[in-house]
Coordinates of C-alpha atoms in Angstrom, one line a residue:
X1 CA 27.7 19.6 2.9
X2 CA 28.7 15.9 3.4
X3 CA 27.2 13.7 0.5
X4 CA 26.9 11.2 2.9
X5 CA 24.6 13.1 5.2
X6 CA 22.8 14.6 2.1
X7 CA 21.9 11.2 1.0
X8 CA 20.6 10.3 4.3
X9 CA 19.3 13.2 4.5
X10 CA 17.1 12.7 1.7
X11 CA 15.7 8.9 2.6
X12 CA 15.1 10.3 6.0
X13 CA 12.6 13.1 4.3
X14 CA 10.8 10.4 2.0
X15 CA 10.1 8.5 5.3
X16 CA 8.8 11.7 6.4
X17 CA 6.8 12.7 3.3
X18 CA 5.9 8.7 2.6
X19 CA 2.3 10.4 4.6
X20 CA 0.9 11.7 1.0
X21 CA 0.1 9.1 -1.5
X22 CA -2.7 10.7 -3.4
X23 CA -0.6 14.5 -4.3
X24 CA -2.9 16.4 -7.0
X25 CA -0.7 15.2 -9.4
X26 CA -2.0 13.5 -12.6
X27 CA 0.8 11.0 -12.9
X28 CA 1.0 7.7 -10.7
X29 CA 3.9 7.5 -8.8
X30 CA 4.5 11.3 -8.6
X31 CA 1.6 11.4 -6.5
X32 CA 3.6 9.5 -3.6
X33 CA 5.5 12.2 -1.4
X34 CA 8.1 9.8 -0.7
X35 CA 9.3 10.3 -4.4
X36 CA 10.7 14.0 -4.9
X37 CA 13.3 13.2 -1.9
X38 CA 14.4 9.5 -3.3
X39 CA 14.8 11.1 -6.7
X40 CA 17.4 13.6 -5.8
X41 CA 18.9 10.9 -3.5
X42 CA 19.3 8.6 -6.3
X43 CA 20.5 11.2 -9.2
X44 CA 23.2 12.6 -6.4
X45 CA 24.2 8.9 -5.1
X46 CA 25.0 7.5 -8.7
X47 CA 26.5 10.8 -9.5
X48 CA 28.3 10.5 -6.7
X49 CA 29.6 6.9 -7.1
X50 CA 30.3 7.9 -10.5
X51 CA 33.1 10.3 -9.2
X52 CA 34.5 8.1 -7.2
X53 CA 34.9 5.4 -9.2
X54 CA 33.3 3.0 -6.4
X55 CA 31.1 -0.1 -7.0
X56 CA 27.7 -0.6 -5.5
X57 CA 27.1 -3.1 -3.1
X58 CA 24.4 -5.5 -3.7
X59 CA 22.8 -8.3 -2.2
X60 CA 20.3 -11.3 -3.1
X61 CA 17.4 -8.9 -3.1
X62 CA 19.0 -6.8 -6.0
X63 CA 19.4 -9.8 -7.4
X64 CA 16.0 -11.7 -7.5
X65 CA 14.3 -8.3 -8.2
X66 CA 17.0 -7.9 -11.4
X67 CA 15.4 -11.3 -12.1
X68 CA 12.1 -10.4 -12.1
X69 CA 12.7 -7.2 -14.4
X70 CA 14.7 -9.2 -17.1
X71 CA 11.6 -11.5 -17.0
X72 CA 9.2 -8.8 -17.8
X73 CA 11.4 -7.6 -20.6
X74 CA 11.1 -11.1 -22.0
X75 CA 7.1 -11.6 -21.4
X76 CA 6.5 -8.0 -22.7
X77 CA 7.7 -9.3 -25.9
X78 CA 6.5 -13.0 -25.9
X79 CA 3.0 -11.2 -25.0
X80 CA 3.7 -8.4 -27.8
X81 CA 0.5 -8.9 -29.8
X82 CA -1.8 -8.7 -26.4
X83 CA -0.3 -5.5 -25.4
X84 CA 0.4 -3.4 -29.4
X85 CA -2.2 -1.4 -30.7
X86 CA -4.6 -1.8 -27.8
X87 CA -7.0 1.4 -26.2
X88 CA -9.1 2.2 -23.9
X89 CA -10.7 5.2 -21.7
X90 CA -8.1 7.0 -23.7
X91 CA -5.3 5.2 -22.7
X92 CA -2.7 3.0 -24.8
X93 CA -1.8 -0.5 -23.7
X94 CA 1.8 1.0 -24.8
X95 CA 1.6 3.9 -22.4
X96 CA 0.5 1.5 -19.1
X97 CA 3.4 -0.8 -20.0
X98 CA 6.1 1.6 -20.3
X99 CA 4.7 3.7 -17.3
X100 CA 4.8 0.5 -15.4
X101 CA 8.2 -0.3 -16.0
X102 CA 9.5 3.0 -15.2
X103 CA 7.7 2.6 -11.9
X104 CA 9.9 -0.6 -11.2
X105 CA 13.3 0.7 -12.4
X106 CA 12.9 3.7 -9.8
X107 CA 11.8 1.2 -6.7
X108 CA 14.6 -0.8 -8.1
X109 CA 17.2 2.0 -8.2
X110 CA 15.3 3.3 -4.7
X111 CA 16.8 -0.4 -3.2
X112 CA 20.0 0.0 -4.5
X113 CA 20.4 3.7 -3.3
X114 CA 18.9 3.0 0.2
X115 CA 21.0 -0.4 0.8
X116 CA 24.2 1.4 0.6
X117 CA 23.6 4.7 2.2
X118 CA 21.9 2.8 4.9
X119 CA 24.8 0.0 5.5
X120 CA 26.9 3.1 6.8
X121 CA 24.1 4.5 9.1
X122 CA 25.0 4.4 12.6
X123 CA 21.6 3.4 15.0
X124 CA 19.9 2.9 11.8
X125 CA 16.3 1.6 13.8
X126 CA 16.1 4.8 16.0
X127 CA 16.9 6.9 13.6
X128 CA 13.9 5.0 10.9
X129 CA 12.0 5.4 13.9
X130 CA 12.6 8.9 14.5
X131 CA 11.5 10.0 10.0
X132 CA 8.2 7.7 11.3
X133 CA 7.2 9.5 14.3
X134 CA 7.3 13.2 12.7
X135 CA 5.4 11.8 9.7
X136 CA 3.1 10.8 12.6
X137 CA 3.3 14.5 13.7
X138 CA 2.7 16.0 11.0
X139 CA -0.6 13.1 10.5
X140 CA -1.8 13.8 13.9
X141 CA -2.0 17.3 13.3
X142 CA -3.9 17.5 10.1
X143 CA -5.8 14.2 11.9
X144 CA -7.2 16.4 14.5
X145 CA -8.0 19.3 11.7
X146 CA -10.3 16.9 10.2
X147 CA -11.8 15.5 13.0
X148 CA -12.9 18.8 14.1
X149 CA -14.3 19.3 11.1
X150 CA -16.2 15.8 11.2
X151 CA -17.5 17.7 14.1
X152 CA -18.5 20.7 12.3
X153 CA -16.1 23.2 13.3
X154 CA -16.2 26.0 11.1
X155 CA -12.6 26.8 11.1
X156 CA -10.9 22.8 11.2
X157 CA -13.4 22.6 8.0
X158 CA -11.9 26.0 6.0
X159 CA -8.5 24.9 6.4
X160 CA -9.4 21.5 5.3
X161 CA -10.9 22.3 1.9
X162 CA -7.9 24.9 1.5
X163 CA -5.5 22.1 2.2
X164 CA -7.4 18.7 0.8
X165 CA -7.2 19.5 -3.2
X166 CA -3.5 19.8 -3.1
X167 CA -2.8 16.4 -1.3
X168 CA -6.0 14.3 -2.2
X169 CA -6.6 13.4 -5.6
X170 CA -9.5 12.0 -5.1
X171 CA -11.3 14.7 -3.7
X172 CA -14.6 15.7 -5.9
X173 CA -15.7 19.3 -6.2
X174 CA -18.9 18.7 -4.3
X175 CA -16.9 17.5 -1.4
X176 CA -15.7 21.1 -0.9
X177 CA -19.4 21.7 0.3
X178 CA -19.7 19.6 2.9
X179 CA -17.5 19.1 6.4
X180 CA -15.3 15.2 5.9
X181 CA -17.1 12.1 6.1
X182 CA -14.3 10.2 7.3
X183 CA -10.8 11.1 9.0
X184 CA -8.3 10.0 5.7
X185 CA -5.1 12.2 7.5
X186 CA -2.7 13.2 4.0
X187 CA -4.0 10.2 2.4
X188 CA -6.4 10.0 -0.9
X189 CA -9.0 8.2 1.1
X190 CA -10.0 5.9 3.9
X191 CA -8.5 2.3 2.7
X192 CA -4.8 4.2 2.0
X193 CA -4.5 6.0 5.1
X194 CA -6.0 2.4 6.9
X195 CA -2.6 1.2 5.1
X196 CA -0.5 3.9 6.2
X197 CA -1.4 3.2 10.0
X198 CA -1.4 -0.6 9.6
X199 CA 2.7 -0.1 9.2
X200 CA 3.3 2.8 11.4
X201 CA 1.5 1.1 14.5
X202 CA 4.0 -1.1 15.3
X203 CA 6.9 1.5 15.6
X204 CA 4.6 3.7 17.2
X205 CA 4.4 1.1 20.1
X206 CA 8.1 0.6 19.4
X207 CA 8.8 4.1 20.9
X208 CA 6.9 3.0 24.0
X209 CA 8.7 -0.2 25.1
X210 CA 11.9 0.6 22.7
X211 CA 13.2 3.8 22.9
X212 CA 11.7 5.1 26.3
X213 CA 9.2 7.9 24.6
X214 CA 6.6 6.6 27.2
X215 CA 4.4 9.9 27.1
X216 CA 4.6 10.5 23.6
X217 CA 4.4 7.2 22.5
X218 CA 0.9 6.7 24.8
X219 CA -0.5 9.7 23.3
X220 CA 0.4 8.4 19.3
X221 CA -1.1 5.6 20.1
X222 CA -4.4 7.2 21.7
X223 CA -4.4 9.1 18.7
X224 CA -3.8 6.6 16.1
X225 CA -6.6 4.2 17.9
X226 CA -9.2 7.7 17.5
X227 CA -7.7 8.0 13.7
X228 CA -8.5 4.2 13.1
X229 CA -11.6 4.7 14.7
X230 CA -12.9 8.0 12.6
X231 CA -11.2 6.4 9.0
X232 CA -14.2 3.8 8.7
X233 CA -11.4 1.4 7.5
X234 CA -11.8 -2.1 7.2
X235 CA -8.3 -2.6 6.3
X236 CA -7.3 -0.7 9.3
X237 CA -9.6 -2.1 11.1
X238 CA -8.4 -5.5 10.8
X239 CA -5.0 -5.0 10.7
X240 CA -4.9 -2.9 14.1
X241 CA -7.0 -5.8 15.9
X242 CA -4.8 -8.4 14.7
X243 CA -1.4 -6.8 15.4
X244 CA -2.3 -5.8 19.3
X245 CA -3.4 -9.2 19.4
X246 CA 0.0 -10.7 18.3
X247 CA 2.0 -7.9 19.9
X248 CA -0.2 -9.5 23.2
X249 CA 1.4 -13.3 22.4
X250 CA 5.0 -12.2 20.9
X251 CA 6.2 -9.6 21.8
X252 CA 7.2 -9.7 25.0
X253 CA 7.9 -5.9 26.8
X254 CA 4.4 -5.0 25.2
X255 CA 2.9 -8.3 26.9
X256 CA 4.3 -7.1 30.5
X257 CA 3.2 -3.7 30.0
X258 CA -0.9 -4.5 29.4
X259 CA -0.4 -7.3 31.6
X260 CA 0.5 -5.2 34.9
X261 CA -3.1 -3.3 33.3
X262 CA -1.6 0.3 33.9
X263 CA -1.3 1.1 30.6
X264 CA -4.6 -0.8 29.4
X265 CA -6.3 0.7 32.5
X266 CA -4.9 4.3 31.4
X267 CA -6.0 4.1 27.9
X268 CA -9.4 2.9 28.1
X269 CA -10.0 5.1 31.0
X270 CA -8.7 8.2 28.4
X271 CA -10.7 6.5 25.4
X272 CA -14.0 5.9 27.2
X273 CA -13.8 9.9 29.4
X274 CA -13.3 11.1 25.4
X275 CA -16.3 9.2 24.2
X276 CA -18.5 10.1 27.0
X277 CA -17.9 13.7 26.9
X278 CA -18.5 14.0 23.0
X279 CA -21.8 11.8 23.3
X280 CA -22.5 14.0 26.2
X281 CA -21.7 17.5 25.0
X282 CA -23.9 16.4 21.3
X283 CA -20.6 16.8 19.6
X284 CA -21.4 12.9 18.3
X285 CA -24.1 11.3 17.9
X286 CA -23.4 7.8 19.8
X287 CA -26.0 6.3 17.3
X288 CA -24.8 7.2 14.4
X289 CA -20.7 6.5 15.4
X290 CA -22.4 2.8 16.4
X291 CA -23.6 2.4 12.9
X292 CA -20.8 3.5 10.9
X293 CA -18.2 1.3 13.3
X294 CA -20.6 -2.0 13.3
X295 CA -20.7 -1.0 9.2
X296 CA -16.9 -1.1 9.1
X297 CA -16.9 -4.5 11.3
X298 CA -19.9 -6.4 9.6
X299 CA -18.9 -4.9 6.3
X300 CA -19.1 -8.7 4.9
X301 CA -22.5 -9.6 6.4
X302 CA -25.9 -9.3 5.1
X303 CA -26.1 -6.5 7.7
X304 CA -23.7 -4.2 5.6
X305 CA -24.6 -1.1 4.2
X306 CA -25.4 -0.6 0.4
X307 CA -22.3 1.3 0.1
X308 CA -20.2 -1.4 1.4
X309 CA -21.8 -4.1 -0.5
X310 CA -21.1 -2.1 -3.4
X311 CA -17.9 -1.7 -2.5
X312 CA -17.0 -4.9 -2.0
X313 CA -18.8 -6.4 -5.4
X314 CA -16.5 -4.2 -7.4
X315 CA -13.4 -5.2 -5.7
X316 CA -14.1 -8.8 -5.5
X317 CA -15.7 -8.5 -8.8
X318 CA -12.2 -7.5 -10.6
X319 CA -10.2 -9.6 -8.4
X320 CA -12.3 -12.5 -10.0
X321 CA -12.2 -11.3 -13.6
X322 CA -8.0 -11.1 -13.0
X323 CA -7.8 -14.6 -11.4
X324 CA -10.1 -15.7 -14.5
X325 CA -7.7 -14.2 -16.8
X326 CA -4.7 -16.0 -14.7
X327 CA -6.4 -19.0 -15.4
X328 CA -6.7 -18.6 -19.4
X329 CA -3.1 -17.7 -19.6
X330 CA -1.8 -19.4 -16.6
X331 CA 2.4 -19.6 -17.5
X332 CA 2.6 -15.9 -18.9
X333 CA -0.5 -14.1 -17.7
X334 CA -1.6 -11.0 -20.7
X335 CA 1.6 -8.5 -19.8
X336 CA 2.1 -6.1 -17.8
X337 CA 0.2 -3.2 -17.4
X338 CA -2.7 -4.7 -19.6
X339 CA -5.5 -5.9 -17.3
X340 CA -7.6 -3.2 -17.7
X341 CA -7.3 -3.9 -21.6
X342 CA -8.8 -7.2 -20.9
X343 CA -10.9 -7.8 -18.3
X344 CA -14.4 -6.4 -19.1
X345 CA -15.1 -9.9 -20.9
X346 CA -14.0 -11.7 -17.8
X347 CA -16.3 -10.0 -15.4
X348 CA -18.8 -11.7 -13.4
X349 CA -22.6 -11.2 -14.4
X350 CA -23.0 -10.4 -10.9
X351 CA -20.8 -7.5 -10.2
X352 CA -22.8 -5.4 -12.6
X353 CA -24.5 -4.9 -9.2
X354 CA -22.1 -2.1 -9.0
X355 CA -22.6 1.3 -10.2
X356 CA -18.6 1.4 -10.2
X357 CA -18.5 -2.2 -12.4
X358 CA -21.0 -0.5 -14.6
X359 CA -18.6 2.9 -15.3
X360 CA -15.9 0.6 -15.5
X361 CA -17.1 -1.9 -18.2
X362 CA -18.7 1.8 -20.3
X363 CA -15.6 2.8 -22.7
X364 CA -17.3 6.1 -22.7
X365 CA -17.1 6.4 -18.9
X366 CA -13.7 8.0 -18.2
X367 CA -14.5 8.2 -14.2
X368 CA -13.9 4.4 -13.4
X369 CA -10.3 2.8 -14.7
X370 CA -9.4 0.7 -12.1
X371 CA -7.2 -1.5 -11.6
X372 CA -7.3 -5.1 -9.4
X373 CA -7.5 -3.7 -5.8
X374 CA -4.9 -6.6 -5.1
X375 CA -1.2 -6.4 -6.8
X376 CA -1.0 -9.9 -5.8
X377 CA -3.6 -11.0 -8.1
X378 CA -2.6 -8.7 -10.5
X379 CA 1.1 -9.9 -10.9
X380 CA -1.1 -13.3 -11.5
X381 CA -3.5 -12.1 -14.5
X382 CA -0.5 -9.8 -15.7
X383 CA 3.0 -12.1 -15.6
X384 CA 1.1 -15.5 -14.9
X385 CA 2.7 -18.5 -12.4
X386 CA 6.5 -17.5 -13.5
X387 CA 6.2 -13.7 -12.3
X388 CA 4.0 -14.8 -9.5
X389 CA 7.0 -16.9 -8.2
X390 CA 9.4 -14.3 -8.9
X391 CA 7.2 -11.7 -7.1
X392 CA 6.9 -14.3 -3.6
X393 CA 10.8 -14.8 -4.0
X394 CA 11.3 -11.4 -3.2
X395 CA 9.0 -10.9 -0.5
X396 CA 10.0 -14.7 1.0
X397 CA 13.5 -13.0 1.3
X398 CA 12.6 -10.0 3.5
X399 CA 10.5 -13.4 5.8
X400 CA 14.2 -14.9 5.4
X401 CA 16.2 -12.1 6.7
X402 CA 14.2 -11.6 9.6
X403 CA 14.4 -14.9 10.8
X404 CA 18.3 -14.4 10.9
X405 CA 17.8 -11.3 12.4
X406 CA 15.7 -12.8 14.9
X407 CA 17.9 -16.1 15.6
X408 CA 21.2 -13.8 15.9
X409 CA 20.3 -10.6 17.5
X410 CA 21.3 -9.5 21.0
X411 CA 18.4 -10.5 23.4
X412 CA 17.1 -7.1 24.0
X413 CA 16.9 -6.4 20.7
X414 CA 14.2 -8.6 19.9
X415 CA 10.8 -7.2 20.4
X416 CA 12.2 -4.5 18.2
X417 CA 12.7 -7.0 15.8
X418 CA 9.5 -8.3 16.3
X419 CA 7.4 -5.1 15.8
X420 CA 9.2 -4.4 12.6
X421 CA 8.6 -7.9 11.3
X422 CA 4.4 -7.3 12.1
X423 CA 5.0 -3.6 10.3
X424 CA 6.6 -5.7 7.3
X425 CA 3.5 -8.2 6.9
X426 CA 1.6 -5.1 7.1
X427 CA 2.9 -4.2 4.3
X428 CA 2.1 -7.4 2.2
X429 CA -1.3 -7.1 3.6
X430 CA -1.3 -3.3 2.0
X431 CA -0.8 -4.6 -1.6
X432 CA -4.4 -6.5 -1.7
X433 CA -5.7 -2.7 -0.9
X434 CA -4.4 -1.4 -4.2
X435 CA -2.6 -2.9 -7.2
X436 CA 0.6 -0.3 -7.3
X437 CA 3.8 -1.8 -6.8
X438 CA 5.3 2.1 -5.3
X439 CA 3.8 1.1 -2.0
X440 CA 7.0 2.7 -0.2
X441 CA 6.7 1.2 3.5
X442 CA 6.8 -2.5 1.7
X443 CA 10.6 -1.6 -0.2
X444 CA 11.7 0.6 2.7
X445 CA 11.4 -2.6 5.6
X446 CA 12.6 -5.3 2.9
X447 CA 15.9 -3.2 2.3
X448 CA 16.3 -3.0 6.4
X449 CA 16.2 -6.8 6.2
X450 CA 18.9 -6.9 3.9
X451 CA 21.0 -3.7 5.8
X452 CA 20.5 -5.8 9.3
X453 CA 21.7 -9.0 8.0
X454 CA 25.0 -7.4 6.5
X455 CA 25.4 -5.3 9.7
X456 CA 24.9 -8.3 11.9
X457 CA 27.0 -10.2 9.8
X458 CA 29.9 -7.9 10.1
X459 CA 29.5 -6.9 13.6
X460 CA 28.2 -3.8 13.2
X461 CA 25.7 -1.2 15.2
X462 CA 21.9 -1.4 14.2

């Protein structure tokens, strides 16, 4: 087999397999399908370049992320004496930052890896494009396996507690009682999955005014809006609503398409005929679908649920004890890996509201270790102003990239352009869902950036 095509081979598969990030797996990253396939790239492209003698090409985002790694190992041991000796829940201090940093030299080795198989890939977007949609397949399908089962079908429900311990984590033994309470696709629950649709949207529609997959594309997108719908996401939600409004003012071959109303016209007509003959045929309750979407919309008002407010106090709740720890060590921040180590003390009186809070701040509750819910913040109360900065820089270059991209690419190149630049901000948005820097979609779309430019730049096909 051709190395080349092997390599390739194996990014297209961890596009493909980027669709589980909660595997049964007891070890962070190796819960993320995208891993297994980026492994055996990366061992088999350095082996490979090892053979052959060849350098590795590298650009400024190698080089600011190389930054931010030596910078770590230097606050690791300036903040030595916050992180040695420390426990908690059963885990060592030691243990998070060495699992942490393992986690960054494989997404750093991922960039390197993807940035020079991908600079040789001819039709580079179609073929990104192509890994996205049969992840979307395979979604769709187990999507419409768990909405049956929302729907109490007996069979949709079997194979999905045959087939939800293996990918979801998450997934308590009591759960395998009861039919889904929410449509969560390969995901480990709602708020990931609303993540993993926030980024696929946008090539989803690319298909449909891109790549002339006008049939298929409609129908992903019927589907997705139905998936969106049934997740009871408020990340997905939000980021849904805002990108068809920008794709509306920017981009300009989705603007002419609603605006002609055929294709508006066609979907609604589809979404309302669907709605009206579940309501109709008791397969939903219309009542009950109203609550849980107005739930999901007003989730922030005093009309929200009890669940969502305590949702909402635990996530705020640690996102203010890490900006108060940000605060006390403002330069180098604690280390990282070590917020959970440190932030019971900084909690808010008020976010013992929380049952969750509560387990967290209880040594002797092993159920609740979380984290920040925003990496962002994290980065912040972990590696202070200086890693904060560092942390931007990177994802300012992806911004930078795309704005050449955008000034210098062939006119009807554009809205493509344009669709992967809202699926890249969608990714940014992602990391104040969860504070895991392995969020594949973000690394995947800033190493594009950097392959475009140098293609652009050299005259080459995209």
């Amino acid at each position: 087999m051709n190395i080349i095509k092997f390599l390739q081979g194996c990014i297209f598969f961890s596009i493909i397999l980027s669709i589980f990030d909660g595997l049964n797996i007891k070890a962070g990253i190796l819960q993320q399908g995208f891993i297994y396939p980026t492994v055996l790239g990366i061992f088999f492209f350095f082996l490979w370049k090892y053979e052959k003698k060849e350098s590795l090409y590298l650009n400024i985002i190698h080089k600011k992320y190389a930054l931010l790694i030596m910078y770590i190992a230097i606050n690791s041991f300036i903040n030595i004496n916050n992180i040695i000796g420390l426990e908690y829940k059963g885990l060592t201090s030691e243990s998070r930052l060495v699992g942490n940093i393992l986690v960054l030299v494989i997404l750093f080795l991922l960039t390197i890896y993807y940035y020079n198989v991908l600079l040789i890939k001819k039709n580079i977007l179609y073929w990104i494009y192509k890994a996205t949609v049969y992840g979307m397949f395979a979604t769709s399908i187990y999507g419409l396996i768990q909405l049956a089962g929302i729907f109490q079908s007996d069979i949709a429900n079997n194979i999905y507690h045959f087939v939800e311990p293996y990918v979801n984590i998450q997934m308590k033994p009591y759960e395998m009682n009861y039919p889904p309470r929410r449509l969560v696709g390969f995901s480990k629950e709602g708020s990931t999955f609303g993540n993993y649709m926030s980024v696929i949207f946008p090539w989803i529609v690319m298909g449909l005014i891109c790549f002339n997959k006008k049939i298929m594309s409609f129908i992903m997108i019927f589907l997705s809006i139905i998936f969106v719908i049934f997740s009871y996401s408020r990340i997905a939600y939000g980021c849904i609503f805002l990108e068809l409004l920008v794709m509306l003012l920017w981009v300009n071959k989705f603007k002419k398409i609603c605006i002609n109303l055929k294709f508006l016209g066609a979907l609604s007509v589809i979404l309302l005929s669907v709605i009206v003959f579940m309501v109709s045929s008791g397969i939903v309750d219309f009542d009950t679908l109203f609550l849980k979407i107005t739930d999901v919309v007003f989730s922030f008002s005093d009309d929200a649920s009890d669940n969502r407010v305590a949702s909402n106090v635990t996530r705020i709740g640690l996102q203010y004890a890490a900006f108060s720890i940000f605060i006390d060590n403002f330069l180098l921040g604690i280390g990282l890996g070590q917020f959970q180590f440190h932030a019971v003390p900084y909690l808010p009186n008020w976010s013992y509201l929380s049952l969750e809070i509560q387990g967290f701040a209880n040594p002797g509750d092993t159920n609740f270790f979380y984290g920040t819910f925003n990496t962002h913040v994290r980065i912040l109360a972990e590696l202070g102003i200086i890693g904060f900065i560092l942390w931007i820089n990177i994802i300012y270059q992806g911004f930078k990239n795309y704005i050449y991209i955008i000034k210098n690419v062939d006119q009807d190149r554009k809205d493509i352009i344009k669709l992967i630049i809202i699926s890249y901000i969608a990714s940014i948005i992602s990391f104040i869902n969860f504070d895991i820097f392995e969020f594949f979609y973000f690394w995947l779309l800033l190493i594009l950036s950097g392959v475009i430019v140098y293609k652009i730049k050299n005259n080459k096909n995209i």
